[in-house]
Short mmCIF file of C-alpha atoms and ligand atoms in Angstrom, two decimals:
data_model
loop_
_atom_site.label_atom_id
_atom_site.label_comp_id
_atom_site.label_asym_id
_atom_site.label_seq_id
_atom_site.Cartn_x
_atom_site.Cartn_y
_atom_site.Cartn_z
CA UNK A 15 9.93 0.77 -5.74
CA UNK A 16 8.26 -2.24 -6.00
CA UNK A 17 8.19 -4.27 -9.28
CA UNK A 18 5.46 -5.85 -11.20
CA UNK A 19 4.77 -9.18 -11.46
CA UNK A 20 5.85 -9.44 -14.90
CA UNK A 21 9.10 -7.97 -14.14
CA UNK A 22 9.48 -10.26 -10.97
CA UNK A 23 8.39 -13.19 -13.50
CA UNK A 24 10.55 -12.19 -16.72
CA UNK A 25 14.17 -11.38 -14.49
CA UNK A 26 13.55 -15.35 -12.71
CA UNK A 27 12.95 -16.94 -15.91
CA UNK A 28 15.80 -14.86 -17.57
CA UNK A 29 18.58 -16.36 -14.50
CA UNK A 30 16.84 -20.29 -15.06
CA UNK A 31 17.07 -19.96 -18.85
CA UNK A 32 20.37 -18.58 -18.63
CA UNK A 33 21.50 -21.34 -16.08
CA UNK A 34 19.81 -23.36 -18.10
CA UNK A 35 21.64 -22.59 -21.48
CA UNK A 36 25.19 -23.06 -19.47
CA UNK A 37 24.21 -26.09 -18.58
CA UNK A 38 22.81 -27.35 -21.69
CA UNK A 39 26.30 -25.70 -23.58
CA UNK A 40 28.41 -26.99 -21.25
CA UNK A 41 26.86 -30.86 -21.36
CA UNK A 42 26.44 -30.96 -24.77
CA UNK A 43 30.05 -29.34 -25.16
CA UNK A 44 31.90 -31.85 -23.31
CA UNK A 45 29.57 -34.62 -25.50
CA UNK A 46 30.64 -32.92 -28.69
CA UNK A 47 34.62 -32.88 -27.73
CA UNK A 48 34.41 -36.52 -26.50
CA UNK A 49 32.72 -37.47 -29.70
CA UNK A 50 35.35 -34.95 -31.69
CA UNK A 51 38.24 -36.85 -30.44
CA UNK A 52 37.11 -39.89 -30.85
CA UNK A 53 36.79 -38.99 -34.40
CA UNK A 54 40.19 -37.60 -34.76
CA UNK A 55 41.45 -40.46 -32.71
CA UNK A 56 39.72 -43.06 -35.33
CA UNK A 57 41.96 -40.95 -37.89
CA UNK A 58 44.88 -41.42 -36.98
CA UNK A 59 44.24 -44.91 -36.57
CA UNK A 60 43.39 -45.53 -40.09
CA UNK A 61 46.41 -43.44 -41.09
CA UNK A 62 48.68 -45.80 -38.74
CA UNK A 63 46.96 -48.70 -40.25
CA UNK A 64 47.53 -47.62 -43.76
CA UNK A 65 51.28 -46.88 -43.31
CA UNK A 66 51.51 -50.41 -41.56
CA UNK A 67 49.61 -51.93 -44.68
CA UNK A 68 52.37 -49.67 -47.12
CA UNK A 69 55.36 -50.89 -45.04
CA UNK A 70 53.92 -54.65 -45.01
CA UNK A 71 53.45 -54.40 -48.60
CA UNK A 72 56.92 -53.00 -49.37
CA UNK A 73 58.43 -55.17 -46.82
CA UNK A 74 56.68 -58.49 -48.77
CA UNK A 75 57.49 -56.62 -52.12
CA UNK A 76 61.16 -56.66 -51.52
CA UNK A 77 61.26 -52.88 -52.05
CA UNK A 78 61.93 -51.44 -48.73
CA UNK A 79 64.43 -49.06 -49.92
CA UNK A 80 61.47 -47.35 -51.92
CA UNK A 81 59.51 -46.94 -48.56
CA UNK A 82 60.20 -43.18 -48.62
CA UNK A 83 57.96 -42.48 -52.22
CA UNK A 84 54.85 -44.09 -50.36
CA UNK A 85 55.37 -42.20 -46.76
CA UNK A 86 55.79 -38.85 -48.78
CA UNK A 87 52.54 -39.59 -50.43
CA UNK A 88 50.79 -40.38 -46.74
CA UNK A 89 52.35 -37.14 -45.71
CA UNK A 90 50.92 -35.21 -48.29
CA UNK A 91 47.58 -36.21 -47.01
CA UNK A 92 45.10 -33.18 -45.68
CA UNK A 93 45.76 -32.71 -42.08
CA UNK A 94 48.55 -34.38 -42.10
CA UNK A 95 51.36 -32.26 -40.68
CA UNK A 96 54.00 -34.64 -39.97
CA UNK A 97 54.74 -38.66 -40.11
CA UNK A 98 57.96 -40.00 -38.28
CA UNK A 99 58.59 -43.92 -38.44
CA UNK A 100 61.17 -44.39 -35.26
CA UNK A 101 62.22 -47.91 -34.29
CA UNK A 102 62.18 -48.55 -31.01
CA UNK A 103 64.51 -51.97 -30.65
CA UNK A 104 67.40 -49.99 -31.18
CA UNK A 105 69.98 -50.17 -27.91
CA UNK A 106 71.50 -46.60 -28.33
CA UNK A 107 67.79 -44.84 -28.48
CA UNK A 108 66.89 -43.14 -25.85
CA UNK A 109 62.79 -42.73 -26.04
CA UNK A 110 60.35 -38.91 -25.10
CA UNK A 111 57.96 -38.98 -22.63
CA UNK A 112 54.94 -40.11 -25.66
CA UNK A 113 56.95 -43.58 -26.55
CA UNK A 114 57.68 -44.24 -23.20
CA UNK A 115 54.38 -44.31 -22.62
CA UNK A 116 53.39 -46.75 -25.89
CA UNK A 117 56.61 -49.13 -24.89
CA UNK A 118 55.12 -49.42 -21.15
CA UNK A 119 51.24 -49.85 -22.20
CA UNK A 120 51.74 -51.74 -25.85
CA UNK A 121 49.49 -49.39 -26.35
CA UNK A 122 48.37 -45.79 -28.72
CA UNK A 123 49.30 -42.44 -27.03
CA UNK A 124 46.94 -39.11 -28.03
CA UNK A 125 48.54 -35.82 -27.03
CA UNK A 126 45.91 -33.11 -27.49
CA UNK A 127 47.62 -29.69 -27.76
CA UNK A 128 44.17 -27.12 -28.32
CA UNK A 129 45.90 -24.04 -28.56
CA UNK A 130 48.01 -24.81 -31.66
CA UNK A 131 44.81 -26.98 -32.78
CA UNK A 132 47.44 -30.49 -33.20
CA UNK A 133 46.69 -33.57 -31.91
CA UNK A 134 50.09 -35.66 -31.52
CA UNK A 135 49.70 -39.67 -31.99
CA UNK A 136 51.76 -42.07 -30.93
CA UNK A 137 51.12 -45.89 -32.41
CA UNK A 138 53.11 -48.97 -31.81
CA UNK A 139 54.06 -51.45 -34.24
CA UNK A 140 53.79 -54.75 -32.79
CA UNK A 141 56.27 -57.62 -33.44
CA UNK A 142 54.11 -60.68 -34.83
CA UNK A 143 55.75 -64.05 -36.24
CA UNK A 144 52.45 -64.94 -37.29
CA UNK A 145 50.93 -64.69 -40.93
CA UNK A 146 52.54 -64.38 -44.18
CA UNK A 147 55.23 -62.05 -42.37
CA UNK A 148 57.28 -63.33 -39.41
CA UNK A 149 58.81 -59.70 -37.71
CA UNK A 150 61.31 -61.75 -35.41
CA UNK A 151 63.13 -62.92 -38.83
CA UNK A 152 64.33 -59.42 -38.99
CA UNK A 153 64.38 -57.80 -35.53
CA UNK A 154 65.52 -59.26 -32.68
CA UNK A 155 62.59 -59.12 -30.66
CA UNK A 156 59.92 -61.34 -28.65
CA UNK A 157 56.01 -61.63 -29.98
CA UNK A 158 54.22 -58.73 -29.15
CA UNK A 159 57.18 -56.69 -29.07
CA UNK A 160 57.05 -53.10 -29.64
CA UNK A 161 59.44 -52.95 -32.29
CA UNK A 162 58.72 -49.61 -33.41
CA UNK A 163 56.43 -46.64 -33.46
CA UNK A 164 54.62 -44.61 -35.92
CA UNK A 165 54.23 -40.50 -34.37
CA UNK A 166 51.87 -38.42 -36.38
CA UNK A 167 50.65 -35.12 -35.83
CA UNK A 168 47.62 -34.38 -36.96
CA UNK A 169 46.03 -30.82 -37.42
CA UNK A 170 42.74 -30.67 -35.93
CA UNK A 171 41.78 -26.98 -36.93
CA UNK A 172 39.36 -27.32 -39.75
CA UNK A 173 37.33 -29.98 -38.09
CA UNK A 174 37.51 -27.83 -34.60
CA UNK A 175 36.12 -25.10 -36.59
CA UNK A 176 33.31 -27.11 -38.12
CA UNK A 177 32.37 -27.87 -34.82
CA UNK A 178 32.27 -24.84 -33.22
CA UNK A 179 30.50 -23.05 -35.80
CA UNK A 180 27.68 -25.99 -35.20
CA UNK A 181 28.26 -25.08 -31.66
CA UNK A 182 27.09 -21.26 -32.35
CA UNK A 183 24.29 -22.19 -34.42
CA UNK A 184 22.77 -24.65 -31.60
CA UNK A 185 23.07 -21.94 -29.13
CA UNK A 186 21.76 -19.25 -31.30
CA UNK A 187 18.29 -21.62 -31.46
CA UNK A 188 18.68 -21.64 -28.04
CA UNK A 189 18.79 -18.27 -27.02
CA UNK A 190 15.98 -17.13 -29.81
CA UNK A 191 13.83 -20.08 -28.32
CA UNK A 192 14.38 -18.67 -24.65
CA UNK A 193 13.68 -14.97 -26.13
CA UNK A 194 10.27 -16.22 -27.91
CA UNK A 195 9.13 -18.07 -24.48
CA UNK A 196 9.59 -15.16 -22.80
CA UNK A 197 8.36 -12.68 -25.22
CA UNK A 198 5.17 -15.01 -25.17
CA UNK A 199 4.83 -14.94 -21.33
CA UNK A 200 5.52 -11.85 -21.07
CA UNK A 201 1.67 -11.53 -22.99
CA UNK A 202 0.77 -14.19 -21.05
CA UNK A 203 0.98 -12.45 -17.95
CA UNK A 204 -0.67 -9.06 -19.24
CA UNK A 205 -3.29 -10.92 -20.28
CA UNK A 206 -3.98 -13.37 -17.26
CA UNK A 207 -3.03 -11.71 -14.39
CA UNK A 208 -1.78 -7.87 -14.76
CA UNK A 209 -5.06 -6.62 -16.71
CA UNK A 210 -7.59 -8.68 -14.74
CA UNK A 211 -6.08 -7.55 -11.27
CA UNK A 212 -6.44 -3.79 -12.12
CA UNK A 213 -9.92 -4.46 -13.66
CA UNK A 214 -10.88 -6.59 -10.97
CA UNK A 215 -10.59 -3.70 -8.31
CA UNK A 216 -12.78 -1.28 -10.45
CA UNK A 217 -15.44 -4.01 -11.40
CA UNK A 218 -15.19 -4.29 -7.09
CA UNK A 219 -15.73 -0.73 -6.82
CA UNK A 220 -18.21 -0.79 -8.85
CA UNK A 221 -20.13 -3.92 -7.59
CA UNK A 222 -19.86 -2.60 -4.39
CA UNK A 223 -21.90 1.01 -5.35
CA UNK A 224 -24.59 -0.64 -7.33
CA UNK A 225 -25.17 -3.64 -4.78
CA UNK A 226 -24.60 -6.38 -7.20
CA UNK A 227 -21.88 -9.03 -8.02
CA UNK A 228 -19.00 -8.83 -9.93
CA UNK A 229 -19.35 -9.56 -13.66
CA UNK A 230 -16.83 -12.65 -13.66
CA UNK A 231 -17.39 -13.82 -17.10
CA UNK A 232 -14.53 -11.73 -18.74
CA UNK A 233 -11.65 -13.50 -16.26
CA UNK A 234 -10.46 -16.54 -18.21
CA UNK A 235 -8.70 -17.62 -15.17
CA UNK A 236 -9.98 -20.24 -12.80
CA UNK A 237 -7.62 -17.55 -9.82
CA UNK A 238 -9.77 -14.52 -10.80
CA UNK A 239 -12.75 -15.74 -10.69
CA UNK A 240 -12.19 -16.83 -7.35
CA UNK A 241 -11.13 -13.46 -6.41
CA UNK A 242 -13.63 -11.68 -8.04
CA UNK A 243 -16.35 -14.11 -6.29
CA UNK A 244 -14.73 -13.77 -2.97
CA UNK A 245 -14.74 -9.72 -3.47
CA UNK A 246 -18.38 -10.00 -4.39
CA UNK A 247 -19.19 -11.58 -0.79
CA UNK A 248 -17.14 -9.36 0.86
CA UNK A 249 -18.87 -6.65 -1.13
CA UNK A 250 -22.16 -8.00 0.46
CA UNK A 251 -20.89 -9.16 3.30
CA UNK A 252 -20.05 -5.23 3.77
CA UNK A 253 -23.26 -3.62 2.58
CA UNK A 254 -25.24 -6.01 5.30
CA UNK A 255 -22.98 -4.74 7.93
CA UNK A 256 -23.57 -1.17 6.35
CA UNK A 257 -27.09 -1.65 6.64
CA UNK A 258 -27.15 -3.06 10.14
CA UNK A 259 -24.98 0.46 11.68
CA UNK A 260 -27.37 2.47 9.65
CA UNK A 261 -30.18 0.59 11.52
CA UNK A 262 -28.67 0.73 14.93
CA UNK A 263 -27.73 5.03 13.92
CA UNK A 264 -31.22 5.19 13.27
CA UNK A 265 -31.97 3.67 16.75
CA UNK A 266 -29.65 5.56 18.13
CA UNK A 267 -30.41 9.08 16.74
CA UNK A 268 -34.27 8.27 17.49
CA UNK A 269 -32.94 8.21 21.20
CA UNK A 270 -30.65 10.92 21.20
CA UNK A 271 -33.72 13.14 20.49
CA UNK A 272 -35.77 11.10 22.86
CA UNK A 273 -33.20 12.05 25.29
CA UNK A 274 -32.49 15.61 24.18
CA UNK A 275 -36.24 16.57 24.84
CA UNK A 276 -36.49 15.41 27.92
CA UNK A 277 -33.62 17.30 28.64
CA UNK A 278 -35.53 20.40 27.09
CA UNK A 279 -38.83 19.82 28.81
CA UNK A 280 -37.60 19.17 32.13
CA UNK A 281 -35.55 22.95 32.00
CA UNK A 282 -38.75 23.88 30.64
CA UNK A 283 -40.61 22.67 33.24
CA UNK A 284 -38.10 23.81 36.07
CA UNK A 285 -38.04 27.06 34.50
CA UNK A 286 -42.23 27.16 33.91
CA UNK A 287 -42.47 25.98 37.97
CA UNK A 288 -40.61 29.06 38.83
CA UNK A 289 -42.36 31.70 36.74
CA UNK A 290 -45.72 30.42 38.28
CA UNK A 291 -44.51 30.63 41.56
CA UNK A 292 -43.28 34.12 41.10
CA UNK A 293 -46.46 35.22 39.12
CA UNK A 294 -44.62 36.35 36.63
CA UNK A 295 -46.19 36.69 32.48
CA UNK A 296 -47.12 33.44 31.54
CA UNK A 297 -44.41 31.37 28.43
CA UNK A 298 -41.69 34.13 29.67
CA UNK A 299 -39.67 31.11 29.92
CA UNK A 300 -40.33 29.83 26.60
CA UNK A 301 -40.34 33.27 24.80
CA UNK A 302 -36.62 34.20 26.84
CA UNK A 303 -35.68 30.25 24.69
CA UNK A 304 -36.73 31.48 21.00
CA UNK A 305 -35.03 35.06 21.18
CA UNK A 306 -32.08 33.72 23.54
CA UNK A 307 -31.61 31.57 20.20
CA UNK A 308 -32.45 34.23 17.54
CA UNK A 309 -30.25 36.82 19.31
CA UNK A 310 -27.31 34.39 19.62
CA UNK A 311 -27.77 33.15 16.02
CA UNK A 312 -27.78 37.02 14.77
CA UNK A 313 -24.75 37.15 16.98
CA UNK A 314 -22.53 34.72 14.99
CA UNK A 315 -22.76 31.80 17.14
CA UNK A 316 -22.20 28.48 15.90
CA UNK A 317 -25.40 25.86 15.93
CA UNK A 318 -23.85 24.37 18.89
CA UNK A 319 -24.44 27.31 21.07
CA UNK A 320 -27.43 28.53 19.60
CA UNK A 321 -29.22 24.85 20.30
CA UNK A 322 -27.68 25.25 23.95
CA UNK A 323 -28.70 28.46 24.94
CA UNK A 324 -31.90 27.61 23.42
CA UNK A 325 -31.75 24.72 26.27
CA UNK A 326 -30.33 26.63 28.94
CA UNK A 327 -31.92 29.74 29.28
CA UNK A 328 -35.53 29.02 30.75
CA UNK A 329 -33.93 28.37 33.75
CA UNK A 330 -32.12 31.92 34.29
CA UNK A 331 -33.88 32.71 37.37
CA UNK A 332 -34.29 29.00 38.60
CA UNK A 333 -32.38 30.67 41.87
CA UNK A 334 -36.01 32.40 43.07
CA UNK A 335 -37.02 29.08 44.02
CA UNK A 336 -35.40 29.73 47.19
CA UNK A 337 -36.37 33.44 47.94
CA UNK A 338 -39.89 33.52 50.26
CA UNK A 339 -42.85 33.91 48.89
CA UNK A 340 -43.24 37.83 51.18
CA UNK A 341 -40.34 38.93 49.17
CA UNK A 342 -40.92 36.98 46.23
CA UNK A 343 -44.60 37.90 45.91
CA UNK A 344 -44.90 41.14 47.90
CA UNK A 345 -47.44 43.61 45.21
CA UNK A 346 -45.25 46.72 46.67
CA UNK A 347 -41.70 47.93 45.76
CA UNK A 348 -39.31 46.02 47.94
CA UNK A 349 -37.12 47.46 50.68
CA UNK A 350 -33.39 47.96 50.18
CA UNK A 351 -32.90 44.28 52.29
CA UNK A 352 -35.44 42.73 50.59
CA UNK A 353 -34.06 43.69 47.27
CA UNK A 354 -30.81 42.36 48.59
CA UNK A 355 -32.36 39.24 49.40
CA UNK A 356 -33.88 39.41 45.96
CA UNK A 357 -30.99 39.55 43.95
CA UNK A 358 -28.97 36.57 46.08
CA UNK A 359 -31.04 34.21 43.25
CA UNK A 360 -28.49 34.62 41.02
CA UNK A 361 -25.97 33.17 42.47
CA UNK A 362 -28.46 30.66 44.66
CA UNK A 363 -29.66 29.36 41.12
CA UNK A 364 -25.58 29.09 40.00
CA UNK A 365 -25.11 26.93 43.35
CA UNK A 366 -27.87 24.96 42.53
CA UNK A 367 -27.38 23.74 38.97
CA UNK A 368 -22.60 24.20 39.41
CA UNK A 369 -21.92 20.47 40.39
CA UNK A 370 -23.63 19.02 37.19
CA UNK A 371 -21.04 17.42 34.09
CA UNK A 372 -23.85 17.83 31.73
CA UNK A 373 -23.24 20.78 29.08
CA UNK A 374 -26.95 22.38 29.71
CA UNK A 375 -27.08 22.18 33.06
CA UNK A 376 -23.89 24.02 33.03
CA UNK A 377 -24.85 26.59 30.75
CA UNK A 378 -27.56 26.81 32.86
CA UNK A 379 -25.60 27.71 35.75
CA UNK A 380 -23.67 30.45 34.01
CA UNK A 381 -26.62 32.15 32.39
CA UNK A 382 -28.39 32.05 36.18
CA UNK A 383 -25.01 33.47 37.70
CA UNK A 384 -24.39 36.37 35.01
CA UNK A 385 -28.10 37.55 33.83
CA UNK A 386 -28.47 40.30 36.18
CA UNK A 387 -24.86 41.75 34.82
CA UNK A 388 -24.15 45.01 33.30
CA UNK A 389 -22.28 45.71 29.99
CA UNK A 390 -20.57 48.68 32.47
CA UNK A 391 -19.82 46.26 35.32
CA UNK A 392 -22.75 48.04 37.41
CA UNK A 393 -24.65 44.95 37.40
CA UNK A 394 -24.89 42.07 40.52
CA UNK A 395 -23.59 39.46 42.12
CA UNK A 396 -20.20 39.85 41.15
CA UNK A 397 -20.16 43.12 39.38
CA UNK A 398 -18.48 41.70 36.10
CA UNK A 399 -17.78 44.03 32.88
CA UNK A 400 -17.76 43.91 29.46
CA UNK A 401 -16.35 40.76 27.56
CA UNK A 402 -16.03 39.18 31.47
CA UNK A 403 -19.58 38.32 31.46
CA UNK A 404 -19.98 35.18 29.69
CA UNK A 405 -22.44 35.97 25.74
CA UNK A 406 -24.75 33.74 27.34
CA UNK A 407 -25.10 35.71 30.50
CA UNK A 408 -25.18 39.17 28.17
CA UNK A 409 -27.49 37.70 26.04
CA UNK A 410 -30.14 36.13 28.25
CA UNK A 411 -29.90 39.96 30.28
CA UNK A 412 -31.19 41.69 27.40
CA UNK A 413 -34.03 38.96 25.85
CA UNK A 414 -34.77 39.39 30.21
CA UNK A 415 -35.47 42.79 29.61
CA UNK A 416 -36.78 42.90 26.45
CA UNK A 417 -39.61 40.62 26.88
CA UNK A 418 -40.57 42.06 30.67
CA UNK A 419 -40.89 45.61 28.97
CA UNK A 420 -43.12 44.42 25.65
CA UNK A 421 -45.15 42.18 27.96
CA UNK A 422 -47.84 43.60 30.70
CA UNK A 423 -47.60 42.10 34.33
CA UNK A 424 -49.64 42.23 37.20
CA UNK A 425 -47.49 45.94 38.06
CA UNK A 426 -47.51 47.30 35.27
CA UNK A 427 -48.71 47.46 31.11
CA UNK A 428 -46.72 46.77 28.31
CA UNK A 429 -44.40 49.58 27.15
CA UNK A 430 -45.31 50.62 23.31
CA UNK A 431 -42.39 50.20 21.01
CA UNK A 432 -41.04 53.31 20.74
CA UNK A 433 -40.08 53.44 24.39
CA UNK A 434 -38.63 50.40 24.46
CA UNK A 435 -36.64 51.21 21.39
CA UNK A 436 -35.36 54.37 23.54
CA UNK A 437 -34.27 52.46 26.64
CA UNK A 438 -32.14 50.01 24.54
CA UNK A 439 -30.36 53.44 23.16
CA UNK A 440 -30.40 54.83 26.33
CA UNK A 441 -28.81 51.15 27.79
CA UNK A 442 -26.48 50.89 24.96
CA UNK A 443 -22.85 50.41 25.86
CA UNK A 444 -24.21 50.80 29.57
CA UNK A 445 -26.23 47.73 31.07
CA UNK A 446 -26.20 45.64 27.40
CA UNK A 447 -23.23 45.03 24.68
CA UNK A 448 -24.00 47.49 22.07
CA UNK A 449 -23.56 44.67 19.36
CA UNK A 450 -26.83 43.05 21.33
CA UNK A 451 -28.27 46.58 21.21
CA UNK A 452 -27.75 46.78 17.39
CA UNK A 453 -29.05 43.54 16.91
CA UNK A 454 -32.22 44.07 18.79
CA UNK A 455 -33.34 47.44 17.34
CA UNK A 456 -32.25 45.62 13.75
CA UNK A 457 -34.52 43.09 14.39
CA UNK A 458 -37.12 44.68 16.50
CA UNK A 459 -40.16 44.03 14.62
CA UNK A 460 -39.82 40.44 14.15
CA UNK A 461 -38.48 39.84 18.06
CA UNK A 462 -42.08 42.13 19.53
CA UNK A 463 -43.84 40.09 16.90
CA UNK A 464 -42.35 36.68 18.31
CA UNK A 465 -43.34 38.07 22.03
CA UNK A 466 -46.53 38.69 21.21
CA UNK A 467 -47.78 35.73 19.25
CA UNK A 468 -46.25 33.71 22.49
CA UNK A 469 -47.72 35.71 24.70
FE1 LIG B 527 -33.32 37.03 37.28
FE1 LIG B 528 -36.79 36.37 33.72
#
């Protein structure tokens, strides 16, 4: 999961303060120690001095053998944990590591031992013949001589512990200063960037369904007002595009219908040139359209199919275009062969309109191949049977039917309602579905009705 930007902000400023803190601790510490010992240091200088300033003072005095009251007094000092005066002229004394050191350099030696919290100082004692007290009268030793030195060990606890506790303190303020920064930001960020990126979605939204701009005033950043502004163009940028594709739908739709009733004229048409030319009732083609469509859509169909057999149908018998006018036209009943010849326009008017991609013209082609079909499988050309015979080609045979028997021709009148209402019994189940049966004497009144007001 991904984290917020607060989170992302608050964990990277956490790591830099904390880096930041170590660094700070660990500078400062190493200032602090370095400033600590030279404290201490300075201490143990001014005790050396003091005991060299006793000594001298005994030593001018005459009272050397009374040394031991005044070093017992230094000794007694705070911090002071032990003196030793060791003289360092003498030819049997063998010197440690610390007066080595002082003997080699002429100079003080600090040993820093932390863990028992002592610091160990060594300081020489010079040989001078200089001033009111000449050294060499005494020892047998050179100027600036090392005659002796003065080892102290001081105990550095208490003033480590005054330290530290200054130490704890400082980094206390830090870490409540880092805590109060970040407790700060942390509003900071709700304020300036978390709220005003979830609002500034919704104000888009919302720009964006009533057509206007973004209401920009409420960002107090400089950031989201540039995003809000650049959402608003988009936003517009969007609705003009919008409006353009509805424009160029509208365009469009005006010439799929453009194109869609040419389509439906010209079957029309083809479908009108062959009922003149066989004489038969004038607008059959148009009345088999309007019940093809009311049968189908009392059938269940879906709007598809009810707009396509709607298209399709006018040109069921498209196929007597190329039957002769002697058959075609002949006033008497027509021989066995000529009735033959007749019925070859079902499949002539399949041949003709088969080859075509387009949806109607295929439809087309089925309904002129399987209207002359029989529920019972009596029917021609191909002697097909129930559910085999396509709903277009079972419903165009019964609208056929329907219309030739309410309609008078040239042969014979129109049959009154009741006998038509008889054949479709009688022809249930036996040349039409009986569903299409059902639906015809359901809707009986209102399909004669349609036939007659188109007639
Ligand atoms: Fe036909
Ligand atoms: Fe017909």
């Amino acid at each position: 999961m991904k984290k917020t930007i607060k989170t992302i902000t608050i964990i990277r400023l956490i790591q830099i303060f904390a880096l930041a803190i170590l660094v700070v601790i660990i500078t400062i510490g190493l200032g602090y120690r370095a400033f600590f010992q030279s404290v201490m240091e300075k201490e143990a200088f001014t005790v050396s001095s003091a005991i060299k300033a006793g000594l001298t003072s005994h030593m001018k005095a005459g009272i050397m053998d009374r040394r031991d009251y005044f070093l017992d007094e230094i000794k007694e000092l705070e911090d002071i944990k032990n003196i030793q005066i060791i003289h360092t002229n003498n030819r049997d004394f063998k010197p440690a590591k610390n007066i080595l050191e002082v003997l080699k350099t002429k100079k003080e030696f600090f040993e820093w031992d932390d863990i028992n919290g002592e610091l160990k100082a060594t300081m020489p004692y010079i040989a001078n013949s200089k001033g009111t007290l000449n050294c060499l009268s005494c020892h047998d030793a050179q100027d600036g001589d090392v005659i002796g030195v003065i080892e102290m060990t001081i105990d550095i606890n208490a003033s480590q512990e005054l330290v530290m506790s200054y130490g704890y303190i400082f980094i206390a303020i830090l870490c409540l200063l880092s805590f109060i920064i970040l407790a700060n930001l942390s509003g900071l960020i709700n304020r300036y960037i978390s709220k005003p990126l979830s609002k500034v979605i919704d104000h888009g939204q919302k720009a964006y369904g009533s057509y206007g701009d973004i209401n920009n005033v409420e960002y107090e950043s400089k950031e989201l007002e540039i995003i809000s502004n650049n959402i608003s163009s988009f936003s517009k940028d969007i609705l003009l595009k919008n409006k353009e594709i509805s424009q160029h739908n509208l365009t469009l739709q005006d010439l799929n219908e453009e194109i869609e009733n040419t389509l439906k004229d010209t079957m029309m048409a083809m479908g009108e040139i062959e009922e003149i030319r066989s004489e038969e009732t004038r607008h059959h083609t148009e009345r088999v359209s309007k019940l093809s469509a009311l049968f189908a859509a009392a059938y269940g169909l879906s709007e598809d199919d009810i707009k396509l057999i709607a298209l399709a149908s006018p040109m069921h018998d498209i196929g007597k275009i190329a039957i002769g006018d002697d058959i075609l036209k002949k006033p008497g009943k027509l021989t066995t062969d000529e009735y033959n010849i007749m019925k070859t326009h079902a499949k002539l008017g399949y041949n003709v309109l088969k080859h075509s991609k387009r949806k109607a013209l295929r439809a087309a082609a089925e309904i002129a191949y399987t209207h002359h079909e029989k529920w019972d499988g009596t029917g021609y050309p191909r002697k097909l049977k129930g559910f085999d015979i396509p709903i277009f080609g079972r419903i165009v045979a019964i609208v056929d039917v329907l219309d030739a028997l309410l309609c008078k021709r040239v042969y014979k009148e129109a049959w009154s309602h009741d006998r038509v209402k008889a054949l479709l019994k009688e022809e249930r189940g036996k040349h039409f579905e009986e569903k299409l049966v059902d639906i015809a004497l359901e809707q009986f009144d209102t399909y004669a009705g349609l036939v007659k007001k188109l007639s």
